[in-house]
Every structure is written in C-alpha cells, then in structure tokens.
C-alpha cells in the first residue's frame, strides 16, 4: 500500500487551504478560488489514475 | 497477511486526515477517502486472484459450462464496483445518486443473467414435456 500517496494528498489539501485562507484574508477572493480549484484538479488527477487501475483490475479479474 | 494490518492503519490514518481536512476543504477530503478506498481494494485483489483460480478449477472439475460461470463472475464484479461507488456517494451526502446507481446495477445484473434464466426455462419446459 502506498502510504506516501495518502500523505501527498493530505499535504496538498493543507497547503491549498492555507493559501486559500491567506488570499481570502488579503481580499483576493478570485485568486483564492482559483487556488482551491487548481488543488482539487491536481488531486483529482491522482484519483483518476487509481480509479482507472481499480476498474481495469476488476474487468480483468471478473473476465468482463 | 501483514499487509492487512497496513490497510487497517492506512484507513484509520485517512479518517484522521479526512476529519482534519474536512473542516476547510471537504472536496479534497472526499478525494483522499476515494483514493484510499481504491488503494485498499487494489491491494485486496491480490488475494482474490488465487480464489478465482480455485473457482475456475472447480468449474473444470464439475465440467460446468464456462458461459454460466462467466455470468456469475460478472455479477460479482458489478456488485463490488457498485457497492464501492454507492458508499462513496452516500459518504458525500448524495444518497439519491447512490440509490439510483444501485438500481441501475440491479437492472444490469438482471440483463446479464438473462441467458441463465432462459436455460432454466428451457430445462423446465423439457422436464414438463417429458411428463
């Protein structure tokens, strides 16, 4: 099990949250939202790979 | 067997990280949960491989039709993937989406098991015709 991936996603979440807070407090709401969106896309890309792996495995294992 | 304890530890760690992240960014917390679910299922599949081979061996020993076994396996696969997706939907608060997915999976399983039902019907017809 790749524990480092869990930490990687959690770290991205924390960094994005901090950036969001800092930007929102300084009045740059648009940039704060963009940062949040970028973080989400990065994490989604990681997730998409894993989900593709899982579906491929299920297809192979259950002879679809 | 050792890896099982790793999965348990990973799941508990994810719960803590998910709660910590969930206060500020719920979306990333949900993605984290989904990734860990995928990782655990991927790791568990390694142990499922010998079981599937055993099922195949049983099938050959019993000289069963491969088509029927394949339908059964497909139904199990659909069930597993759907359960995973439904749980994620429920976790994120979209239970309507999860429920409709469950209904859709039931319909698909019914559709793929049609040949089994047809052969059962044929058998019944043959037996009744014989009397």
PDB file of C-alpha atoms in Angstrom:
ATOM      1  CA  UNK A   1       0.000   0.000   0.000  1.00  0.00           C
ATOM      2  CA  UNK A   2       1.371   3.393  -0.993  1.00  0.00           C
ATOM      3  CA  UNK A   3       1.104   5.351   2.252  1.00  0.00           C
ATOM      4  CA  UNK A   4       3.067   8.234   0.691  1.00  0.00           C
ATOM      5  CA  UNK A   5       0.159   8.929  -1.667  1.00  0.00           C
ATOM      6  CA  UNK A   6      -2.141   9.496   1.331  1.00  0.00           C
ATOM      7  CA  UNK A   7       0.332  11.982   2.808  1.00  0.00           C
ATOM      8  CA  UNK A   8       0.809  13.643  -0.574  1.00  0.00           C
ATOM      9  CA  UNK A   9      -2.931  14.301  -0.963  1.00  0.00           C
ATOM     10  CA  UNK A  10      -3.263  15.451   2.655  1.00  0.00           C
ATOM     11  CA  UNK A  11      -0.294  17.817   2.189  1.00  0.00           C
ATOM     12  CA  UNK A  12      -1.825  19.282  -0.976  1.00  0.00           C
ATOM     13  CA  UNK A  13      -5.074  19.785   0.937  1.00  0.00           C
ATOM     14  CA  UNK A  14      -3.351  21.582   3.810  1.00  0.00           C
ATOM     15  CA  UNK A  15      -1.234  23.805   1.509  1.00  0.00           C
ATOM     16  CA  UNK A  16      -4.243  24.710  -0.615  1.00  0.00           C
ATOM     17  CA  UNK A  17      -6.289  25.511   2.498  1.00  0.00           C
ATOM     18  CA  UNK A  18      -3.548  27.780   3.894  1.00  0.00           C
ATOM     19  CA  UNK A  19      -3.157  29.539   0.529  1.00  0.00           C
ATOM     20  CA  UNK A  20      -6.921  29.956   0.298  1.00  0.00           C
ATOM     21  CA  UNK A  21      -7.106  31.492   3.772  1.00  0.00           C
ATOM     22  CA  UNK A  22      -4.174  33.874   3.135  1.00  0.00           C
ATOM     23  CA  UNK A  23      -5.511  35.017  -0.243  1.00  0.00           C
ATOM     24  CA  UNK A  24      -9.076  35.365   1.020  1.00  0.00           C
ATOM     25  CA  UNK A  25      -7.963  37.471   4.015  1.00  0.00           C
ATOM     26  CA  UNK A  26      -5.940  39.781   1.755  1.00  0.00           C
ATOM     27  CA  UNK A  27      -9.008  40.436  -0.368  1.00  0.00           C
ATOM     28  CA  UNK A  28      -8.026  38.348  -3.403  1.00  0.00           C
ATOM     29  CA  UNK A  29     -11.080  36.163  -3.445  1.00  0.00           C
ATOM     30  CA  UNK A  30     -10.830  35.220  -7.122  1.00  0.00           C
ATOM     31  CA  UNK A  31      -7.249  34.012  -6.788  1.00  0.00           C
ATOM     32  CA  UNK A  32      -8.181  32.122  -3.635  1.00  0.00           C
ATOM     33  CA  UNK A  33     -10.929  30.296  -5.514  1.00  0.00           C
ATOM     34  CA  UNK A  34      -8.574  29.533  -8.426  1.00  0.00           C
ATOM     35  CA  UNK A  35      -6.001  28.104  -5.999  1.00  0.00           C
ATOM     36  CA  UNK A  36      -8.646  25.868  -4.458  1.00  0.00           C
ATOM     37  CA  UNK A  37      -9.757  24.736  -7.907  1.00  0.00           C
ATOM     38  CA  UNK A  38      -6.173  24.012  -9.023  1.00  0.00           C
ATOM     39  CA  UNK A  39      -5.546  21.948  -5.895  1.00  0.00           C
ATOM     40  CA  UNK A  40      -8.723  19.984  -6.492  1.00  0.00           C
ATOM     41  CA  UNK A  41      -7.771  19.276 -10.121  1.00  0.00           C
ATOM     42  CA  UNK A  42      -4.296  18.046  -9.096  1.00  0.00           C
ATOM     43  CA  UNK A  43      -5.807  15.704  -6.502  1.00  0.00           C
ATOM     44  CA  UNK A  44      -8.484  14.565  -8.965  1.00  0.00           C
ATOM     45  CA  UNK A  45      -5.773  13.617 -11.486  1.00  0.00           C
ATOM     46  CA  UNK A  46      -4.175  11.401  -8.836  1.00  0.00           C
ATOM     47  CA  UNK A  47      -7.523   9.830  -8.054  1.00  0.00           C
ATOM     48  CA  UNK A  48      -8.431   9.229 -11.701  1.00  0.00           C
ATOM     49  CA  UNK A  49      -5.334   7.058 -12.159  1.00  0.00           C
ATOM     50  CA  UNK A  50      -6.195   4.930  -9.133  1.00  0.00           C
ATOM     51  CA  UNK A  51      -9.827   4.519 -10.168  1.00  0.00           C
ATOM     52  CA  UNK A  52      -8.756   3.516 -13.685  1.00  0.00           C
ATOM     53  CA  UNK A  53      -6.401   0.932 -12.163  1.00  0.00           C
ATOM     54  CA  UNK A  54      -9.204  -0.442  -9.986  1.00  0.00           C
ATOM     55  CA  UNK A  55     -11.705  -0.722 -12.838  1.00  0.00           C
ATOM     56  CA  UNK A  56      -9.108  -2.344 -15.082  1.00  0.00           C
ATOM     57  CA  UNK A  57      -8.327  -4.871 -12.366  1.00  0.00           C
ATOM     58  CA  UNK A  58     -11.999  -5.690 -11.777  1.00  0.00           C
ATOM     59  CA  UNK A  59     -12.502  -6.111 -15.536  1.00  0.00           C
ATOM     60  CA  UNK A  60      -9.517  -8.469 -15.776  1.00  0.00           C
ATOM     61  CA  UNK A  61     -10.332 -10.423 -12.615  1.00  0.00           C
ATOM     62  CA  UNK A  62     -14.022 -10.954 -13.317  1.00  0.00           C
ATOM     63  CA  UNK A  63     -13.446 -11.577 -17.048  1.00  0.00           C
ATOM     64  CA  UNK A  64     -15.513  -8.732 -18.482  1.00  0.00           C
TER      65      UNK A  64
ATOM     66  CA  UNK B   1      -1.449 -11.270   5.966  1.00  0.00           C
ATOM     67  CA  UNK B   2       0.860  -8.483   7.193  1.00  0.00           C
ATOM     68  CA  UNK B   3      -0.473  -6.138   4.558  1.00  0.00           C
ATOM     69  CA  UNK B   4      -3.942  -6.404   6.129  1.00  0.00           C
ATOM     70  CA  UNK B   5      -2.697  -4.520   9.195  1.00  0.00           C
ATOM     71  CA  UNK B   6      -1.257  -1.894   6.857  1.00  0.00           C
ATOM     72  CA  UNK B   7      -4.704  -1.430   5.278  1.00  0.00           C
ATOM     73  CA  UNK B   8      -6.296  -1.025   8.707  1.00  0.00           C
ATOM     74  CA  UNK B   9      -3.642   1.505   9.753  1.00  0.00           C
ATOM     75  CA  UNK B  10      -3.982   3.341   6.426  1.00  0.00           C
ATOM     76  CA  UNK B  11      -7.761   3.549   6.793  1.00  0.00           C
ATOM     77  CA  UNK B  12      -7.515   4.916  10.355  1.00  0.00           C
ATOM     78  CA  UNK B  13      -4.876   7.434   9.288  1.00  0.00           C
ATOM     79  CA  UNK B  14      -7.117   8.546   6.444  1.00  0.00           C
ATOM     80  CA  UNK B  15     -10.043   9.032   8.816  1.00  0.00           C
ATOM     81  CA  UNK B  16      -7.957  11.373  10.981  1.00  0.00           C
ATOM     82  CA  UNK B  17      -6.539  13.267   7.981  1.00  0.00           C
ATOM     83  CA  UNK B  18     -10.007  13.424   6.414  1.00  0.00           C
ATOM     84  CA  UNK B  19     -11.518  14.977   9.544  1.00  0.00           C
ATOM     85  CA  UNK B  20      -8.649  17.482   9.768  1.00  0.00           C
ATOM     86  CA  UNK B  21      -9.010  18.443   6.104  1.00  0.00           C
ATOM     87  CA  UNK B  22     -12.817  18.284   6.089  1.00  0.00           C
ATOM     88  CA  UNK B  23     -13.164  21.406   8.202  1.00  0.00           C
ATOM     89  CA  UNK B  24     -11.736  23.611   5.447  1.00  0.00           C
ATOM     90  CA  UNK B  25     -11.720  21.671   2.161  1.00  0.00           C
ATOM     91  CA  UNK B  26     -14.345  18.962   2.075  1.00  0.00           C
ATOM     92  CA  UNK B  27     -13.737  18.188  -1.600  1.00  0.00           C
ATOM     93  CA  UNK B  28     -10.079  17.245  -1.129  1.00  0.00           C
ATOM     94  CA  UNK B  29     -11.023  15.203   1.943  1.00  0.00           C
ATOM     95  CA  UNK B  30     -13.511  13.230  -0.174  1.00  0.00           C
ATOM     96  CA  UNK B  31     -10.906  12.647  -2.896  1.00  0.00           C
ATOM     97  CA  UNK B  32      -8.477  11.411  -0.227  1.00  0.00           C
ATOM     98  CA  UNK B  33     -11.074   8.906   1.000  1.00  0.00           C
ATOM     99  CA  UNK B  34     -11.735   7.714  -2.557  1.00  0.00           C
ATOM    100  CA  UNK B  35      -8.034   7.224  -3.288  1.00  0.00           C
ATOM    101  CA  UNK B  36      -7.521   5.205  -0.118  1.00  0.00           C
ATOM    102  CA  UNK B  37     -10.603   3.077  -0.908  1.00  0.00           C
ATOM    103  CA  UNK B  38      -9.148   2.359  -4.362  1.00  0.00           C
ATOM    104  CA  UNK B  39      -5.752   1.520  -2.897  1.00  0.00           C
ATOM    105  CA  UNK B  40      -7.222  -0.894  -0.339  1.00  0.00           C
ATOM    106  CA  UNK B  41      -9.357  -2.633  -2.978  1.00  0.00           C
ATOM    107  CA  UNK B  42      -6.395  -2.861  -5.378  1.00  0.00           C
ATOM    108  CA  UNK B  43      -4.251  -4.384  -2.647  1.00  0.00           C
ATOM    109  CA  UNK B  44      -7.025  -6.818  -1.623  1.00  0.00           C
ATOM    110  CA  UNK B  45      -7.408  -8.034  -5.210  1.00  0.00           C
ATOM    111  CA  UNK B  46      -4.009  -9.744  -4.979  1.00  0.00           C
ATOM    112  CA  UNK B  47      -5.573 -12.203  -2.527  1.00  0.00           C
ATOM    113  CA  UNK B  48      -8.635 -12.664  -4.714  1.00  0.00           C
ATOM    114  CA  UNK B  49      -6.592 -13.995  -7.652  1.00  0.00           C
ATOM    115  CA  UNK B  50      -5.935 -17.480  -6.153  1.00  0.00           C
ATOM    116  CA  UNK B  51      -9.615 -17.724  -5.134  1.00  0.00           C
ATOM    117  CA  UNK B  52     -10.671 -17.041  -8.712  1.00  0.00           C
ATOM    118  CA  UNK B  53      -8.246 -19.687  -9.969  1.00  0.00           C
ATOM    119  CA  UNK B  54      -9.744 -22.152  -7.478  1.00  0.00           C
ATOM    120  CA  UNK B  55     -13.259 -21.334  -8.733  1.00  0.00           C
ATOM    121  CA  UNK B  56     -12.038 -21.949 -12.282  1.00  0.00           C
ATOM    122  CA  UNK B  57     -10.587 -25.305 -11.211  1.00  0.00           C
ATOM    123  CA  UNK B  58     -13.881 -26.269  -9.579  1.00  0.00           C
ATOM    124  CA  UNK B  59     -15.647 -25.330 -12.786  1.00  0.00           C
ATOM    125  CA  UNK B  60     -13.375 -27.591 -14.835  1.00  0.00           C
ATOM    126  CA  UNK B  61     -13.725 -30.432 -12.339  1.00  0.00           C
ATOM    127  CA  UNK B  62     -17.510 -30.207 -12.410  1.00  0.00           C
ATOM    128  CA  UNK B  63     -17.443 -29.846 -16.233  1.00  0.00           C
ATOM    129  CA  UNK B  64     -19.715 -26.826 -15.976  1.00  0.00           C
ATOM    130  CA  UNK B  65     -20.436 -24.587 -18.936  1.00  0.00           C
ATOM    131  CA  UNK B  66     -17.973 -21.658 -18.972  1.00  0.00           C
ATOM    132  CA  UNK B  67     -20.718 -19.231 -20.002  1.00  0.00           C
ATOM    133  CA  UNK B  68     -22.617 -19.694 -16.744  1.00  0.00           C
ATOM    134  CA  UNK B  69     -19.533 -19.192 -14.597  1.00  0.00           C
ATOM    135  CA  UNK B  70     -18.670 -16.060 -16.520  1.00  0.00           C
ATOM    136  CA  UNK B  71     -22.130 -14.597 -15.888  1.00  0.00           C
ATOM    137  CA  UNK B  72     -21.758 -15.307 -12.187  1.00  0.00           C
ATOM    138  CA  UNK B  73     -18.322 -13.670 -12.079  1.00  0.00           C
ATOM    139  CA  UNK B  74     -19.564 -10.623 -13.964  1.00  0.00           C
ATOM    140  CA  UNK B  75     -22.425 -10.221 -11.499  1.00  0.00           C
ATOM    141  CA  UNK B  76     -19.995 -10.340  -8.580  1.00  0.00           C
ATOM    142  CA  UNK B  77     -17.741  -7.758 -10.274  1.00  0.00           C
ATOM    143  CA  UNK B  78     -20.641  -5.399 -10.951  1.00  0.00           C
ATOM    144  CA  UNK B  79     -21.802  -5.815  -7.362  1.00  0.00           C
ATOM    145  CA  UNK B  80     -18.379  -4.973  -5.923  1.00  0.00           C
ATOM    146  CA  UNK B  81     -17.787  -1.884  -8.063  1.00  0.00           C
ATOM    147  CA  UNK B  82     -21.336  -0.629  -7.476  1.00  0.00           C
ATOM    148  CA  UNK B  83     -21.058  -1.087  -3.722  1.00  0.00           C
ATOM    149  CA  UNK B  84     -17.840   0.968  -3.745  1.00  0.00           C
ATOM    150  CA  UNK B  85     -19.435   3.760  -5.787  1.00  0.00           C
ATOM    151  CA  UNK B  86     -22.629   3.759  -3.701  1.00  0.00           C
ATOM    152  CA  UNK B  87     -20.691   4.030  -0.445  1.00  0.00           C
ATOM    153  CA  UNK B  88     -18.697   6.974  -1.821  1.00  0.00           C
ATOM    154  CA  UNK B  89     -21.930   8.664  -2.973  1.00  0.00           C
ATOM    155  CA  UNK B  90     -23.512   8.139   0.461  1.00  0.00           C
ATOM    156  CA  UNK B  91     -20.388   9.470   2.196  1.00  0.00           C
ATOM    157  CA  UNK B  92     -20.500  12.653   0.164  1.00  0.00           C
ATOM    158  CA  UNK B  93     -24.196  13.120   1.024  1.00  0.00           C
ATOM    159  CA  UNK B  94     -25.562  12.230  -2.414  1.00  0.00           C
ATOM    160  CA  UNK B  95     -27.625   9.242  -1.348  1.00  0.00           C
ATOM    161  CA  UNK B  96     -30.109   9.704  -4.226  1.00  0.00           C
ATOM    162  CA  UNK B  97     -27.247   9.238  -6.684  1.00  0.00           C
ATOM    163  CA  UNK B  98     -26.092   6.145  -4.824  1.00  0.00           C
ATOM    164  CA  UNK B  99     -29.552   4.627  -4.726  1.00  0.00           C
ATOM    165  CA  UNK B 100     -30.132   5.177  -8.445  1.00  0.00           C
ATOM    166  CA  UNK B 101     -26.743   3.613  -9.167  1.00  0.00           C
ATOM    167  CA  UNK B 102     -27.763   0.613  -7.085  1.00  0.00           C
ATOM    168  CA  UNK B 103     -30.997   0.255  -9.057  1.00  0.00           C
ATOM    169  CA  UNK B 104     -29.087   0.578 -12.345  1.00  0.00           C
ATOM    170  CA  UNK B 105     -26.635  -2.128 -11.242  1.00  0.00           C
ATOM    171  CA  UNK B 106     -29.539  -4.432 -10.335  1.00  0.00           C
ATOM    172  CA  UNK B 107     -31.024  -3.915 -13.804  1.00  0.00           C
ATOM    173  CA  UNK B 108     -27.680  -4.652 -15.482  1.00  0.00           C
ATOM    174  CA  UNK B 109     -27.191  -7.809 -13.401  1.00  0.00           C
ATOM    175  CA  UNK B 110     -30.697  -8.946 -14.371  1.00  0.00           C
ATOM    176  CA  UNK B 111     -29.857  -8.255 -18.015  1.00  0.00           C
ATOM    177  CA  UNK B 112     -26.610 -10.234 -17.978  1.00  0.00           C
ATOM    178  CA  UNK B 113     -28.275 -13.149 -16.193  1.00  0.00           C
ATOM    179  CA  UNK B 114     -30.982 -13.470 -18.875  1.00  0.00           C
ATOM    180  CA  UNK B 115     -29.248 -16.444 -20.609  1.00  0.00           C
ATOM    181  CA  UNK B 116     -29.241 -18.287 -17.269  1.00  0.00           C
ATOM    182  CA  UNK B 117     -32.969 -17.728 -16.811  1.00  0.00           C
ATOM    183  CA  UNK B 118     -33.650 -18.764 -20.400  1.00  0.00           C
ATOM    184  CA  UNK B 119     -31.749 -22.006 -19.979  1.00  0.00           C
ATOM    185  CA  UNK B 120     -33.666 -22.657 -16.731  1.00  0.00           C
ATOM    186  CA  UNK B 121     -36.918 -22.075 -18.571  1.00  0.00           C
ATOM    187  CA  UNK B 122     -35.794 -24.470 -21.337  1.00  0.00           C
ATOM    188  CA  UNK B 123     -34.980 -27.107 -18.742  1.00  0.00           C
ATOM    189  CA  UNK B 124     -38.385 -26.720 -17.088  1.00  0.00           C
ATOM    190  CA  UNK B 125     -40.072 -26.977 -20.489  1.00  0.00           C
ATOM    191  CA  UNK B 126     -38.097 -30.131 -21.295  1.00  0.00           C
ATOM    192  CA  UNK B 127     -38.998 -31.740 -17.980  1.00  0.00           C
ATOM    193  CA  UNK B 128     -42.676 -30.816 -18.289  1.00  0.00           C
ATOM    194  CA  UNK B 129     -42.699 -32.047 -21.886  1.00  0.00           C
ATOM    195  CA  UNK B 130     -41.231 -35.359 -20.793  1.00  0.00           C
ATOM    196  CA  UNK B 131     -44.143 -35.976 -18.386  1.00  0.00           C
TER     197      UNK B 131
END
